Coordinates of N, CA and C and ligand atoms in Angstrom, one line a residue:
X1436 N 0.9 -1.2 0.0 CA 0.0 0.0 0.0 C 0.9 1.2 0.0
X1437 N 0.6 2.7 -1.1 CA 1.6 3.4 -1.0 C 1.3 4.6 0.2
X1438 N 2.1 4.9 0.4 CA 2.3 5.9 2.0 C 1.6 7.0 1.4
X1439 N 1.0 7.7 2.8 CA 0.5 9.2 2.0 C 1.8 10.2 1.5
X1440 N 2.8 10.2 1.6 CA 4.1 10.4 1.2 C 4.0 10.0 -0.2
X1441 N 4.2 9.0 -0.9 CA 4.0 8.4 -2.1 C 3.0 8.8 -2.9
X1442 N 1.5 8.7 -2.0 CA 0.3 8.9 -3.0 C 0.7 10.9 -3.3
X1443 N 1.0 11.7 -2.4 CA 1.0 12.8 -2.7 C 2.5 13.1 -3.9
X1444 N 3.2 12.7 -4.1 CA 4.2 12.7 -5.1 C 3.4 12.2 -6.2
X1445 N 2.6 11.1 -6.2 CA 2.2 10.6 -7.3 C 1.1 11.8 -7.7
X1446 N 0.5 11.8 -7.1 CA -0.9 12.8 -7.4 C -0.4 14.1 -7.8
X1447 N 0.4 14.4 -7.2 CA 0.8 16.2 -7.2 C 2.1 16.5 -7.7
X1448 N 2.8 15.8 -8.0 CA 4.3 16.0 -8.7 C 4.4 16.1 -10.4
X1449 N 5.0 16.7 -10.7 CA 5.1 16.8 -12.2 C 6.5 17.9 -12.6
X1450 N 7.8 17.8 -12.1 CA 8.6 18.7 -12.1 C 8.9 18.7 -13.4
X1451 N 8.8 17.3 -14.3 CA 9.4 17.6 -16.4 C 9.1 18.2 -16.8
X1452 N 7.5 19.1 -16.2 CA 6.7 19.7 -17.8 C 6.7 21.4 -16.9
X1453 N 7.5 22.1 -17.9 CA 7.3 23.3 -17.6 C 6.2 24.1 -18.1
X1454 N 5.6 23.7 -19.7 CA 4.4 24.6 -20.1 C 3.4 23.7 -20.5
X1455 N 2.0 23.3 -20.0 CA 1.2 22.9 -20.4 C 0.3 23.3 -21.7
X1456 N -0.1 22.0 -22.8 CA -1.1 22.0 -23.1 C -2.1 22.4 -22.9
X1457 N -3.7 22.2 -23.4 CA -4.9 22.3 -22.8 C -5.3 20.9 -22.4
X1458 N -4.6 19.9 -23.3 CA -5.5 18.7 -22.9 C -4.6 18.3 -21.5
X1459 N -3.5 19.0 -21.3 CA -2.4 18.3 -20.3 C -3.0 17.6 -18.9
X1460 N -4.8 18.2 -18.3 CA -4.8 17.8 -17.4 C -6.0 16.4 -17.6
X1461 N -6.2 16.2 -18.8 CA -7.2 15.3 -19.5 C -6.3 14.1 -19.3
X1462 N -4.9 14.3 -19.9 CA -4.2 13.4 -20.3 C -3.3 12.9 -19.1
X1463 N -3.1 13.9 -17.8 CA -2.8 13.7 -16.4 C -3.7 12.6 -15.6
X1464 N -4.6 12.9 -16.0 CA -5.8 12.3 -14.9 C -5.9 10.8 -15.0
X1465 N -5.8 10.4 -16.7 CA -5.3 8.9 -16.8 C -4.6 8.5 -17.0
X1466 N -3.4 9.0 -17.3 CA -2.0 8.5 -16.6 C -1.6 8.3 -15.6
X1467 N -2.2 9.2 -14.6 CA -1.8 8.7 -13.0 C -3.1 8.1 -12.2
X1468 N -4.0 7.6 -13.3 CA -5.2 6.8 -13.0 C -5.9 7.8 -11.5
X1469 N -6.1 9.2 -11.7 CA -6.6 9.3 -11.0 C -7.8 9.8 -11.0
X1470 N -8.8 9.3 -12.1 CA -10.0 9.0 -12.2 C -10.6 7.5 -11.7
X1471 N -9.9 7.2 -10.9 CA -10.8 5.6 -10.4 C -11.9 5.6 -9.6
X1472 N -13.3 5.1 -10.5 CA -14.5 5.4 -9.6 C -14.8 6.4 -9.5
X1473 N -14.4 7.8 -9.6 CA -15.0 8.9 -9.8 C -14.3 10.1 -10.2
X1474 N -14.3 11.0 -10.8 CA -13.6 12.0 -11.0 C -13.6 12.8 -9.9
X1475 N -12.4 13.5 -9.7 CA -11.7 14.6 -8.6 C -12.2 15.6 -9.4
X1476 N -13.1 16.7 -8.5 CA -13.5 17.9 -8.7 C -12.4 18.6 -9.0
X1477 N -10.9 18.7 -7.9 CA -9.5 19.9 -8.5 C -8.6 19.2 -8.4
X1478 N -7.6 19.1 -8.8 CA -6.4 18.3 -8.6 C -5.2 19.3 -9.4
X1479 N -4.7 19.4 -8.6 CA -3.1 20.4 -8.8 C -1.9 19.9 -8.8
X1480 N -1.3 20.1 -9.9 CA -0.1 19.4 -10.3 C 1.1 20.6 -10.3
X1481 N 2.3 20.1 -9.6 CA 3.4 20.6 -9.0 C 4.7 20.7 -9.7
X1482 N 5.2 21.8 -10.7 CA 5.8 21.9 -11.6 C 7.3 22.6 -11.5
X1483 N 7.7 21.8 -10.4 CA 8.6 22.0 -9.3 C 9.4 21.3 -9.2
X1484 N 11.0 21.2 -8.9 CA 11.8 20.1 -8.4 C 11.4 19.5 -7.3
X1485 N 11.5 18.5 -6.8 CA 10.8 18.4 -5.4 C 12.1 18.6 -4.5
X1486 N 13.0 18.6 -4.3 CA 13.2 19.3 -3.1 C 12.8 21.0 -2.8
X1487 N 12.0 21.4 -3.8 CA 11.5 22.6 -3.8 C 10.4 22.6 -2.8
X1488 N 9.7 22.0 -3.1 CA 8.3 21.7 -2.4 C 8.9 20.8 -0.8
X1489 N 9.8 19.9 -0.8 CA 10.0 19.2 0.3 C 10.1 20.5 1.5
X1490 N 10.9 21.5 0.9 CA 11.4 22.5 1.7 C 10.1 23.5 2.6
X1491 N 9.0 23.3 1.7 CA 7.8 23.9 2.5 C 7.3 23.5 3.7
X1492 N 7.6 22.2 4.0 CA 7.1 21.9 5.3 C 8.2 22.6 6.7
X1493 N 9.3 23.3 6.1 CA 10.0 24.0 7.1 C 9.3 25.6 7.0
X1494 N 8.3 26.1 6.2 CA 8.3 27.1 6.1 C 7.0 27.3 6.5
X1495 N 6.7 28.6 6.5 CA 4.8 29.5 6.9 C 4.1 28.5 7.3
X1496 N 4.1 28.0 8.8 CA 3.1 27.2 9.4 C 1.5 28.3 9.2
X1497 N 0.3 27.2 8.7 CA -0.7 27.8 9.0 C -1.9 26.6 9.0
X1498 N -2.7 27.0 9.4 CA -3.9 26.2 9.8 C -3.8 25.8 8.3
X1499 N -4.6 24.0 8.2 CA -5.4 23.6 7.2 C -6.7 23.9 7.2
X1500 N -7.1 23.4 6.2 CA -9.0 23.6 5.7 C -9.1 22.8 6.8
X1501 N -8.8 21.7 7.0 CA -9.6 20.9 7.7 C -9.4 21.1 9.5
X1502 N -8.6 22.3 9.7 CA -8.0 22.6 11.2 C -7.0 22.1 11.9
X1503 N -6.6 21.3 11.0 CA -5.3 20.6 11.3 C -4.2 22.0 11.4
X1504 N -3.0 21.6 11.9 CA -2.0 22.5 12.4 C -0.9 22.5 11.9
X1505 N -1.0 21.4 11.1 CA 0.4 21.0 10.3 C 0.4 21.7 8.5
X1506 N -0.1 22.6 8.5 CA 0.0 22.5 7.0 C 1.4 23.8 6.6
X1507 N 2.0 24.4 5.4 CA 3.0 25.0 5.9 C 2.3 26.1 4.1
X1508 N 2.3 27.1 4.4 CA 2.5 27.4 2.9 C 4.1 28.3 2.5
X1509 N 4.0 27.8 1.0 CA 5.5 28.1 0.3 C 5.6 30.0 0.7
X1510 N 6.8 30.1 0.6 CA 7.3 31.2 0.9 C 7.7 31.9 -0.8
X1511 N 8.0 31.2 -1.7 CA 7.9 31.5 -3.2 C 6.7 31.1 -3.5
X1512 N 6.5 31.8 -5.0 CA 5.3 30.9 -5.6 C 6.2 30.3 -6.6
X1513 N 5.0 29.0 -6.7 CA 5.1 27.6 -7.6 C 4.8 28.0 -8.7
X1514 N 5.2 27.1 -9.7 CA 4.7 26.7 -10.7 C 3.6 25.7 -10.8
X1515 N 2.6 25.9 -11.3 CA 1.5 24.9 -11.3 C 0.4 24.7 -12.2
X1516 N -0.2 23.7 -12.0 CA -1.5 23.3 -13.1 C -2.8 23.3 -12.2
X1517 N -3.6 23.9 -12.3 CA -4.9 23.4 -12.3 C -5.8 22.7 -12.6
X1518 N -6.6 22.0 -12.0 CA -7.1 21.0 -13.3 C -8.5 21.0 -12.4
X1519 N -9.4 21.6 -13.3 CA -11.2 21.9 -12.9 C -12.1 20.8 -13.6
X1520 N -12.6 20.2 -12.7 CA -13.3 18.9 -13.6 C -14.6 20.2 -14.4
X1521 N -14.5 19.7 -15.8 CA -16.0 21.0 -16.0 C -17.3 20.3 -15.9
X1522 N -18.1 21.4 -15.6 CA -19.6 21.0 -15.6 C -20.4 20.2 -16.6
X1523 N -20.8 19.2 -16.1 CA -21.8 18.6 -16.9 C -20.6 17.0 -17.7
X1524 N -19.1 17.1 -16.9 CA -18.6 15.6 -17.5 C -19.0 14.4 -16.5
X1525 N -19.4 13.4 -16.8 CA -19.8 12.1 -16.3 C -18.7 11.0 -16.2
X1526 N -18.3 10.9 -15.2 CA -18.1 9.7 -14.7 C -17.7 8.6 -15.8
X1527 N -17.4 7.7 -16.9 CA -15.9 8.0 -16.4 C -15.3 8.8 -17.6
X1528 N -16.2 9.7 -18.3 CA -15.4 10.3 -19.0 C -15.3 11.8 -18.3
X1529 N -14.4 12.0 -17.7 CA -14.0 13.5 -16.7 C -13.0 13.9 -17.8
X1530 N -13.7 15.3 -17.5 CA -13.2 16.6 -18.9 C -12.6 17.3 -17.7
X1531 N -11.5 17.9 -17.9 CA -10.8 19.0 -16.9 C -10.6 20.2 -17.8
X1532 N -10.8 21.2 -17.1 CA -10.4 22.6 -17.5 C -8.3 22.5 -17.2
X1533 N -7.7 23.1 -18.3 CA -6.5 23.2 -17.7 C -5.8 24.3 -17.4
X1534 N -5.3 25.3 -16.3 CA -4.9 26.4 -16.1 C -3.4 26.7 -15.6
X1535 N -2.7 26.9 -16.2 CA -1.1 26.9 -15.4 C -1.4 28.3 -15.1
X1536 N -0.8 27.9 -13.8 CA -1.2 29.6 -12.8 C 0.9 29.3 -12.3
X1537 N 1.3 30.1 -11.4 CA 2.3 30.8 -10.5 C 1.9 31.2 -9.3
X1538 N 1.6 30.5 -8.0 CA 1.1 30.7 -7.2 C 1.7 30.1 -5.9
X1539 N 1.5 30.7 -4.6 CA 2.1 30.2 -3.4 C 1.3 28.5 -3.0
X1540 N 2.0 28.0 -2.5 CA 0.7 26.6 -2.5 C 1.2 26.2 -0.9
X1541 N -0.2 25.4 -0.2 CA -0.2 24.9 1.0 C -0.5 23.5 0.7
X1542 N 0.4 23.0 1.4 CA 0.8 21.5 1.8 C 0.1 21.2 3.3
X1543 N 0.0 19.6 3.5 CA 0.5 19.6 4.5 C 1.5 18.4 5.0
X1544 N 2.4 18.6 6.5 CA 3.3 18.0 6.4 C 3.1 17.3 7.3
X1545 N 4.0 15.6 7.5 CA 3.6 14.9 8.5 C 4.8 15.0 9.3
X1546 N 4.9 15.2 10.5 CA 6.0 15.7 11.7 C 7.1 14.8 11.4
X1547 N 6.8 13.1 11.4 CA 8.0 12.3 11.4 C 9.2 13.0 10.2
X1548 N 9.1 12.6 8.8 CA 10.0 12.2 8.4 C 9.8 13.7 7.7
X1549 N 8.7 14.5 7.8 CA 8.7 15.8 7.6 C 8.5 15.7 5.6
X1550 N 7.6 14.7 5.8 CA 7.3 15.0 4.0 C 5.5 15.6 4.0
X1551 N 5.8 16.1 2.7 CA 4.4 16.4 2.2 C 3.5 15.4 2.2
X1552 N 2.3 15.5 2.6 CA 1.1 14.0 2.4 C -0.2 14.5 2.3
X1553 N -0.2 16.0 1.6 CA -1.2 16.3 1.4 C -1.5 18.0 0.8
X1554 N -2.0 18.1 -0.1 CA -2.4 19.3 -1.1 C -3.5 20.0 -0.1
X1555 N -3.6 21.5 0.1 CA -4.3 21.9 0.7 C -5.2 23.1 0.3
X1556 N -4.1 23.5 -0.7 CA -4.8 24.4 -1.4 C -3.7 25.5 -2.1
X1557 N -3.8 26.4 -3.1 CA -3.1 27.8 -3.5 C -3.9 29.0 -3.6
X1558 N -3.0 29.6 -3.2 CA -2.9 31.8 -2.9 C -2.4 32.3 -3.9
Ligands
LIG437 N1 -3.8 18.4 7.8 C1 -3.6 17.2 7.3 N2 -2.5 16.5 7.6 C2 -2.3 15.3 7.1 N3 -3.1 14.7 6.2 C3 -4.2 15.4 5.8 C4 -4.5 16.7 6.3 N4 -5.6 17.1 5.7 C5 -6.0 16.1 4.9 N5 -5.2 15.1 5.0 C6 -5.2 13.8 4.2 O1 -4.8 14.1 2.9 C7 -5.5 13.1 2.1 C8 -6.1 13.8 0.9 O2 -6.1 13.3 -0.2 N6 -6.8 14.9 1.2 S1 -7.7 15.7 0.2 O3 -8.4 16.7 0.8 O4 -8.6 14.8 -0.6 C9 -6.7 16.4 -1.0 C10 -7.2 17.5 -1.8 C11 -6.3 17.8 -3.0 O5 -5.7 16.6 -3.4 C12 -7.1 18.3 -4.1 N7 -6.9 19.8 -4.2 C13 -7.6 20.7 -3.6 C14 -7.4 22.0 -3.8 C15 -6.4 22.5 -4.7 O6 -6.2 23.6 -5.0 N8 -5.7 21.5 -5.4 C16 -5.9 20.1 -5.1 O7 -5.2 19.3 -5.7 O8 -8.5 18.1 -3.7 C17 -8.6 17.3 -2.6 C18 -9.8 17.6 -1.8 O9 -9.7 19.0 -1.5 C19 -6.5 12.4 2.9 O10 -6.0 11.1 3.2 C20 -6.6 13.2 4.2 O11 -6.8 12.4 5.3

């Protein structure tokens, strides 16, 4: 079973592609099979070296959405993709809107080994 460490690299990593397509997040979503059983309303993809991002969980502690206390946001802004499931796609064909933005992004981090295991949102 992969660690939430792993699942969040897999889901949210993408340091090769510096300029997206339009279909890029169409063609994301089933490559990293992450349309199983249902389409993900946002899913944001991380266009970053990762020790770039590793380095966030040392930085801007702030509350998560969910109230947790561990989430950190970046002190630079990211490179990133957007990916907006659009209105009106069914199950299992999920249509994404694709947006490359530049934005600060919140993680959150797990205390042990101090990796990311979780997307929280971008500013
Ligand atoms: N503080 C924590 N500390 C530790 N762990 C924590 C903590 N909080 C949650 N987890 C865990 O993380 C796991 C997980 O997958 N959470 S998830 O909310 O579904 C992820 C969101 C994100 O993938 C995506 N999204 C969203 C916005 C955006 O801009 N970009 C973007 O991509 O949408 C998803 C839903 O919002 C789950 O196991 C939960 O228990």
């Amino acid at each position: 079973k992969e660690s939430q460490a792993e699942k969040f690299l897999q889901q949210h990593m993408d340091p090769d592609t510096s300029t997206v397509t339009s279909s890029y997040c169409n063609e994301m979503m089933k490559h990293r099979n992450r349309t199983v059983g249902f389409c993900k309303p946002v899913i944001t993809f991380i266009h970053q070296p990762l020790p770039d991002v590793q380095v966030i969980c040392f930085q801007g502690n702030v509350r998560c959405k969910n109230g947790q206390s561990n989430c950190h946001q970046s002190s630079s802004k990211m490179r990133i993709t957007d990916c907006r499931l659009k209105k009106g796609s069914k199950y299992p064909k999920c249509d994404y809107k694709t947006q490359q933005l530049q934005k600060s992004i919140i993680v959150a981090c797990e205390c042990v080994q101090y990796e990311t295991v979780h997307f929280d949102g971008s500013v």
